[in-house]
Amino acid sequence: MSMIRNSLLLAAVSTALSIPAQAGDVEVLHWWTSGGEAKAAAELKSSMQKKGHTWKDFAVAGGGGDAAMTVLKSRVVSGNAPAAAQIKGPSIQEWAREGVLANMDAVAKAEKWDSVLPKVIADGLKYKGNYVAAPVNVHRVNWLWANPEAFKKAGAKLPTTWDEFFVAAEALKKAGITPVAHGGQNWQDFTTFESVALGAGGAEFYRKALVQLDPGSLKSPTMLKVLETFKKVKGYTDKNAPGRDWNLATAMVIKGEAGMQLMGDWAKGEFIAAGKVPGKDFACVAAPGTAKSYTYNVDSFVLFKLKDAANQKAQQDLAVAIMGPEFQEVFNLNKGSIPVRLDMKLDKFDECAKLSAADFGASAKSGSLVPSIAHGMAVPSAVEGAIKDVVSQFWNDDKMTAAAAMDKLAAAAKAK
Ligand code: BGC
């Protein structure tokens, strides 16, 4: 049955590919609305306009994409899906199972995606062996961003372990600087939590507890230590953190009002958009204890099945553009991420991006390359939502003990 459907789909795709250039509309759902994100999204728009298509921007503000996903669901349920949407990780398979996604194999074969993508990433973009998503980048999540001027003022040194992190935080506090810029939203809480889990627990623990959801690791002395360390970070955030957007937290580091931020490298897009230079105006170092590990987060787009031939052509052009070397370079220079293609030169990229690329390769070899839970790369969306809620509850409720949070986490991991 599904083979028949796939061949029909393939036939439809090839027909769409062979029709003469025709201008279509391409409506694209994304959540790239901060300064750096918007500059990167503008590159995608202009590459589609160059091909003569009309770009219909469907931007839903809200870092991490939770709001965008809610809006997308209601659009698809009401039979009005956009041409493409920013969807990643296991959600790709969840959407594919609904039978609403277009098959991208024709484009993927013509453009040789299998030979230019890392296998671990390519596998996640396929459903039953067929490509159903096109990747734009690789974001590293386990970063610490710091303001060197603020560190100098405080006489602090960039931390490489969690113990050193708290020493630096204390020094920044004494100097009257907010040690940690944080935005209290559950995906931001979890972004911090997973870096603590990776740094204080190690890659093996991270994978067993948070990716495989192994009950024995979820409830363990290591998890207890991770939760306690995570909660200690909160003591170094300011009272206005609840609800703050991530890019406003980054702005605090840019201005030197705060010393550091734990955030993925979309934060670098903000520093760059503000004209700041890495290694001079800001520092990028791996989150404490995670220099040899890498939490990956790959942004990708799925295409929804459409009826109109011109719009189908525009969709296919979008998939081709996304994976093209030219776009991969200019987009990622703005976005803070690195190209997902393995065959690209990084001459124009800065030291943070070069470190990211080197660490991606090294961690893939050593077995310490892990998917980000906070950014939808690791577990089914229901589990992700449930464990994020527990971690944020623990962060916000000063009466909840780490032991109680650990019990709740283990229960939430069973959410289906
Ligand atoms: C996305 C990034 C985005 C960030 C903040 C992440 O989940 O992968 O592309 O910049 O959220 O909005």
XYZ file of C-alpha atoms and ligand atoms in Angstrom:
428
model
C 0.000 0.000 0.000
C 2.627 2.507 1.070
C 4.825 1.441 -1.876
C 2.009 2.318 -4.248
C 1.579 5.636 -2.531
C 5.313 6.278 -2.714
C 5.520 5.529 -6.429
C 2.556 7.781 -7.057
C 4.290 10.471 -5.078
C 7.552 9.985 -6.933
C 5.692 10.252 -10.220
C 4.070 13.463 -9.057
C 7.431 14.873 -7.988
C 9.096 14.007 -11.314
C 6.232 15.572 -13.231
C 6.638 18.669 -11.134
C 10.382 18.675 -11.796
C 10.037 18.329 -15.556
C 7.573 21.156 -16.102
C 9.094 24.356 -17.534
C 10.045 27.091 -15.096
C 6.845 28.411 -13.665
C 6.502 30.934 -10.889
C 4.751 29.624 -7.844
C 3.938 30.718 -4.317
C 5.872 29.305 -1.447
C 4.527 29.885 2.024
C 7.111 28.998 4.651
C 6.467 28.578 8.358
C 9.421 29.367 10.634
C 10.191 31.071 13.933
C 13.226 33.095 12.920
C 12.295 36.547 14.158
C 15.266 37.776 16.245
C 17.905 40.055 14.629
C 20.320 37.316 13.533
C 17.564 34.834 12.696
C 15.697 37.336 10.525
C 18.854 38.105 8.535
C 19.342 34.392 7.890
C 15.668 33.897 6.917
C 15.960 36.833 4.489
C 18.606 34.838 2.594
C 16.165 31.999 2.066
C 13.519 34.423 0.885
C 15.870 36.097 -1.591
C 17.048 32.761 -3.026
C 13.415 31.886 -3.786
C 12.677 35.305 -5.242
C 15.720 34.973 -7.526
C 14.033 31.901 -8.988
C 10.948 33.996 -9.691
C 8.763 32.558 -6.930
C 6.656 34.540 -4.498
C 7.710 34.136 -0.866
C 4.888 34.244 1.637
C 6.382 34.696 5.054
C 4.665 32.660 7.778
C 6.760 33.660 10.789
C 5.467 32.803 14.254
C 7.571 34.498 16.939
C 8.764 32.489 19.926
C 12.229 31.020 20.424
C 12.479 27.249 20.279
C 9.373 27.094 18.057
C 6.664 25.971 20.502
C 4.239 28.679 19.365
C 5.021 27.960 15.706
C 4.201 24.269 16.168
C 0.824 25.064 17.768
C -0.125 27.360 14.889
C 1.089 24.827 12.322
C -1.064 22.045 13.787
C -4.219 24.114 13.563
C -3.433 25.135 9.956
C -2.861 21.531 8.853
C -5.932 20.233 10.695
C -8.064 22.836 8.937
C -6.739 21.612 5.568
C -4.672 24.720 4.914
C -1.056 23.565 5.249
C 1.752 25.919 4.186
C 4.136 24.788 1.416
C 6.963 24.222 3.874
C 7.556 24.282 7.608
C 10.531 24.257 9.936
C 10.226 20.832 11.560
C 13.001 18.731 12.997
C 13.972 15.584 14.864
C 11.428 12.879 15.687
C 8.599 15.288 14.808
C 9.550 14.745 11.160
C 8.488 11.109 11.511
C 5.389 12.065 13.504
C 4.238 14.341 10.647
C 5.211 11.805 7.970
C 3.055 9.164 9.674
C 0.055 11.465 9.191
C 0.567 11.113 5.422
C 0.719 14.867 4.812
C 4.352 15.263 3.742
C 5.753 15.246 0.202
C 8.498 12.840 -0.776
C 11.795 14.634 -1.535
C 13.689 11.667 -2.971
C 13.769 12.992 -6.539
C 15.553 16.166 -5.409
C 17.717 14.296 -2.885
C 18.935 11.832 -5.548
C 19.579 14.521 -8.160
C 21.494 16.617 -5.620
C 23.318 13.606 -4.054
C 22.233 14.323 -0.478
C 23.273 10.860 0.699
C 26.897 11.491 -0.162
C 27.213 15.002 1.287
C 25.308 14.624 4.578
C 26.557 13.011 7.805
C 24.717 9.685 8.074
C 23.373 10.330 11.575
C 21.683 13.458 10.226
C 20.491 11.966 6.921
C 18.810 9.090 8.781
C 16.722 11.530 10.803
C 15.460 13.241 7.644
C 13.996 10.061 6.179
C 10.732 8.246 6.687
C 10.654 4.611 5.571
C 13.873 5.215 3.658
C 12.631 8.292 1.744
C 13.751 11.867 2.356
C 10.902 13.954 3.755
C 12.955 16.868 5.156
C 15.762 19.110 3.883
C 18.388 20.295 6.414
C 19.773 23.828 6.539
C 22.430 23.688 9.235
C 23.985 22.180 12.312
C 23.594 24.199 15.496
C 25.685 23.281 18.524
C 23.690 23.710 21.721
C 26.337 23.187 24.428
C 27.951 26.625 24.311
C 28.760 29.273 26.884
C 28.830 32.858 25.554
C 30.791 35.378 27.578
C 31.622 39.076 27.672
C 35.436 39.347 28.093
C 35.225 42.932 29.378
C 32.848 41.862 32.167
C 35.119 38.946 33.059
C 38.122 41.306 33.183
C 36.292 43.724 35.456
C 35.416 40.858 37.795
C 38.904 39.340 37.666
C 37.228 36.089 36.576
C 38.443 33.380 34.238
C 36.406 31.570 31.580
C 35.188 28.345 33.206
C 35.896 24.874 31.855
C 34.196 22.917 34.666
C 31.037 23.501 36.693
C 33.132 24.235 39.801
C 34.964 26.948 37.884
C 31.633 28.203 36.549
C 30.405 28.956 40.067
C 33.714 30.609 41.018
C 33.390 32.915 37.983
C 29.698 33.537 38.737
C 30.524 34.564 42.303
C 33.225 36.985 41.089
C 30.877 38.551 38.524
C 28.219 38.968 41.200
C 30.678 40.742 43.521
C 31.559 43.100 40.658
C 27.878 44.067 40.342
C 27.348 42.204 37.059
C 24.494 39.722 36.539
C 26.494 36.478 36.272
C 24.096 34.495 34.054
C 21.732 35.985 31.457
C 18.706 33.725 31.364
C 15.240 33.766 29.914
C 12.785 31.777 32.019
C 10.866 29.842 29.356
C 10.794 26.089 29.515
C 12.916 25.466 26.406
C 15.545 27.869 27.759
C 15.497 26.189 31.173
C 16.010 22.849 29.426
C 18.797 24.229 27.225
C 20.666 24.993 30.450
C 19.639 21.693 32.026
C 20.932 19.556 29.171
C 24.299 21.341 29.177
C 24.576 20.666 32.907
C 23.606 17.013 32.334
C 26.231 16.660 29.612
C 28.956 18.451 31.576
C 28.329 17.047 35.039
C 27.109 13.611 33.939
C 29.041 12.943 30.720
C 27.867 11.906 27.243
C 27.143 8.306 28.204
C 24.904 9.358 31.092
C 23.217 11.981 28.897
C 22.414 9.421 26.218
C 21.172 6.748 28.619
C 19.069 9.048 30.802
C 17.723 11.625 28.395
C 17.753 9.974 24.970
C 17.110 6.318 25.805
C 15.084 7.309 28.903
C 16.620 4.469 30.883
C 14.820 4.375 34.291
C 17.993 3.411 36.173
C 19.831 6.484 34.860
C 16.876 8.823 35.239
C 16.828 7.922 38.930
C 20.466 7.846 39.932
C 23.026 9.678 42.083
C 24.346 11.294 38.881
C 20.906 12.697 38.047
C 20.621 14.035 41.576
C 23.961 15.819 41.201
C 22.886 17.203 37.797
C 19.616 18.553 39.199
C 21.374 20.169 42.161
C 24.001 21.790 39.921
C 21.279 23.021 37.540
C 19.315 24.620 40.381
C 22.454 26.314 41.684
C 22.746 28.169 38.340
C 19.414 29.880 39.051
C 20.957 31.690 42.021
C 23.126 33.619 39.548
C 20.312 34.829 37.265
C 18.467 38.135 37.763
C 14.923 38.604 39.036
C 13.639 39.673 35.600
C 14.588 36.367 33.968
C 11.084 34.794 34.006
C 9.515 35.022 30.556
C 12.443 36.888 28.996
C 13.167 36.075 25.334
C 16.505 34.397 24.670
C 17.756 37.176 22.392
C 17.150 39.768 25.112
C 19.271 37.617 27.416
C 21.981 37.567 24.722
C 21.698 41.371 24.494
C 22.565 41.582 28.210
C 25.848 39.778 27.487
C 26.479 41.915 24.399
C 26.119 45.077 26.518
C 28.139 43.692 29.443
C 25.163 43.860 31.828
C 25.573 40.109 32.224
C 28.721 38.006 32.118
C 27.607 34.827 30.383
C 24.769 32.889 28.756
C 24.275 29.166 28.188
C 22.676 28.985 24.748
C 23.002 27.377 21.320
C 24.931 29.172 18.598
C 21.935 31.043 17.220
C 23.126 33.426 19.998
C 26.210 34.048 17.868
C 23.855 35.352 15.159
C 22.848 38.096 17.617
C 26.444 39.069 18.436
C 27.279 39.171 14.712
C 24.151 41.168 13.840
C 25.228 43.667 16.535
C 28.610 44.042 14.772
C 30.552 42.164 17.467
C 33.721 40.204 16.749
C 34.340 36.722 18.208
C 37.520 36.420 20.277
C 37.489 40.201 20.853
C 34.030 41.435 21.845
C 32.695 38.055 22.906
C 33.953 34.577 23.706
C 32.499 31.231 22.687
C 33.576 28.255 24.770
C 31.979 24.853 25.247
C 29.592 24.743 28.217
C 31.491 23.660 31.372
C 32.730 20.083 31.214
C 31.496 19.540 27.633
C 34.526 20.464 25.495
C 34.809 16.937 24.139
C 31.073 16.477 23.547
C 28.578 17.996 21.170
C 24.822 18.462 21.444
C 23.482 18.855 17.917
C 20.367 20.599 16.697
C 19.646 20.494 12.970
C 17.077 22.879 11.484
C 15.213 21.334 8.595
C 12.172 21.961 6.437
C 9.428 19.563 5.435
C 7.202 20.096 2.407
C 3.462 19.560 2.683
C 1.625 17.832 -0.181
C 0.162 20.496 -2.472
C -2.125 20.244 -5.510
C -1.047 23.209 -7.645
C 1.791 22.285 -10.081
C 3.465 25.718 -10.009
C 3.485 25.693 -6.222
C 4.904 22.160 -6.236
C 7.699 23.398 -8.472
C 8.377 26.257 -6.058
C 8.538 23.716 -3.211
C 11.061 21.573 -5.053
C 13.136 24.673 -5.839
C 13.085 25.471 -2.123
C 14.473 22.023 -1.293
C 17.224 22.422 -3.917
C 18.108 25.920 -2.671
C 18.258 24.890 0.984
C 20.904 22.264 0.353
C 22.862 24.282 -2.244
C 26.443 25.195 -1.190
C 25.906 28.896 -1.875
C 22.869 29.118 0.383
C 24.430 26.918 3.053
C 27.316 29.380 3.293
C 25.479 32.688 3.375
C 22.655 31.403 5.564
C 24.915 29.886 8.190
C 27.239 32.910 8.292
C 24.205 34.851 9.518
C 22.557 32.152 11.601
C 25.530 31.242 13.805
C 25.401 27.582 12.793
C 27.635 25.600 10.408
C 26.732 24.112 7.025
C 25.269 20.622 7.241
C 27.088 19.568 4.037
C 30.397 17.895 4.737
C 31.970 19.024 1.458
C 32.185 22.748 2.196
C 35.156 25.029 2.883
C 34.819 27.088 6.042
C 37.224 29.896 4.978
C 34.659 32.621 5.537
C 33.549 31.274 8.921
C 34.819 32.508 12.290
C 36.666 30.654 15.050
C 33.444 29.597 16.839
C 32.139 27.934 13.678
C 35.503 26.274 13.001
C 35.582 24.917 16.557
C 32.029 23.673 16.126
C 32.904 21.831 12.898
C 36.043 20.276 14.424
C 34.198 19.191 17.568
C 31.290 17.782 15.546
C 33.692 15.484 13.679
C 35.720 14.542 16.756
C 32.672 13.812 18.928
C 31.080 11.726 16.147
C 34.219 9.569 16.186
C 34.482 9.290 19.955
C 30.792 8.560 20.551
C 30.059 11.817 22.380
C 27.860 13.381 19.690
C 24.360 13.560 21.176
C 21.027 15.043 20.053
C 19.533 18.036 21.871
C 16.362 17.267 23.800
C 15.505 20.935 24.362
C 15.513 21.463 20.588
C 13.389 18.551 19.572
C 16.117 16.249 18.261
C 15.956 13.337 20.646
C 12.645 12.073 21.982
C 8.991 12.011 20.839
C 7.315 15.412 21.258
C 4.987 14.216 24.043
C 7.898 13.011 26.181
C 9.870 16.134 25.398
C 6.998 18.331 26.573
C 6.517 16.321 29.764
C 10.172 16.317 30.830
C 10.585 19.995 29.954
C 7.648 20.827 32.214
C 9.194 18.977 35.165
C 12.571 20.640 34.729
C 10.952 24.101 34.601
C 8.764 23.339 37.618
C 11.876 22.415 39.558
C 13.672 25.560 38.356
C 10.758 27.791 39.402
C 9.633 26.142 42.632
C 12.193 26.740 45.339
C 10.385 24.328 47.656
C 10.756 21.320 45.347
C 13.713 19.108 46.282
C 16.050 17.588 43.703
C 14.905 14.136 44.850
C 11.246 15.006 44.204
C 12.138 16.469 40.805
C 13.988 13.275 39.944
C 10.908 11.150 40.718
C 8.733 13.402 38.568
C 11.261 13.291 35.738
C 11.272 9.497 35.715
C 7.448 9.480 35.617
C 7.321 12.097 32.836
C 9.722 10.054 30.694
C 6.936 7.482 30.378
C 4.599 10.006 28.677
C 3.353 8.797 25.314
C 16.177 26.517 16.451
C 17.009 27.689 16.010
C 16.460 28.958 16.611
C 16.323 28.809 18.121
C 15.779 30.022 18.825
C 16.021 26.498 17.944
O 15.188 25.443 18.334
O 16.756 25.322 16.028
O 17.036 27.782 14.611
O 17.285 30.031 16.273
O 15.466 27.719 18.399
O 14.608 30.451 18.274
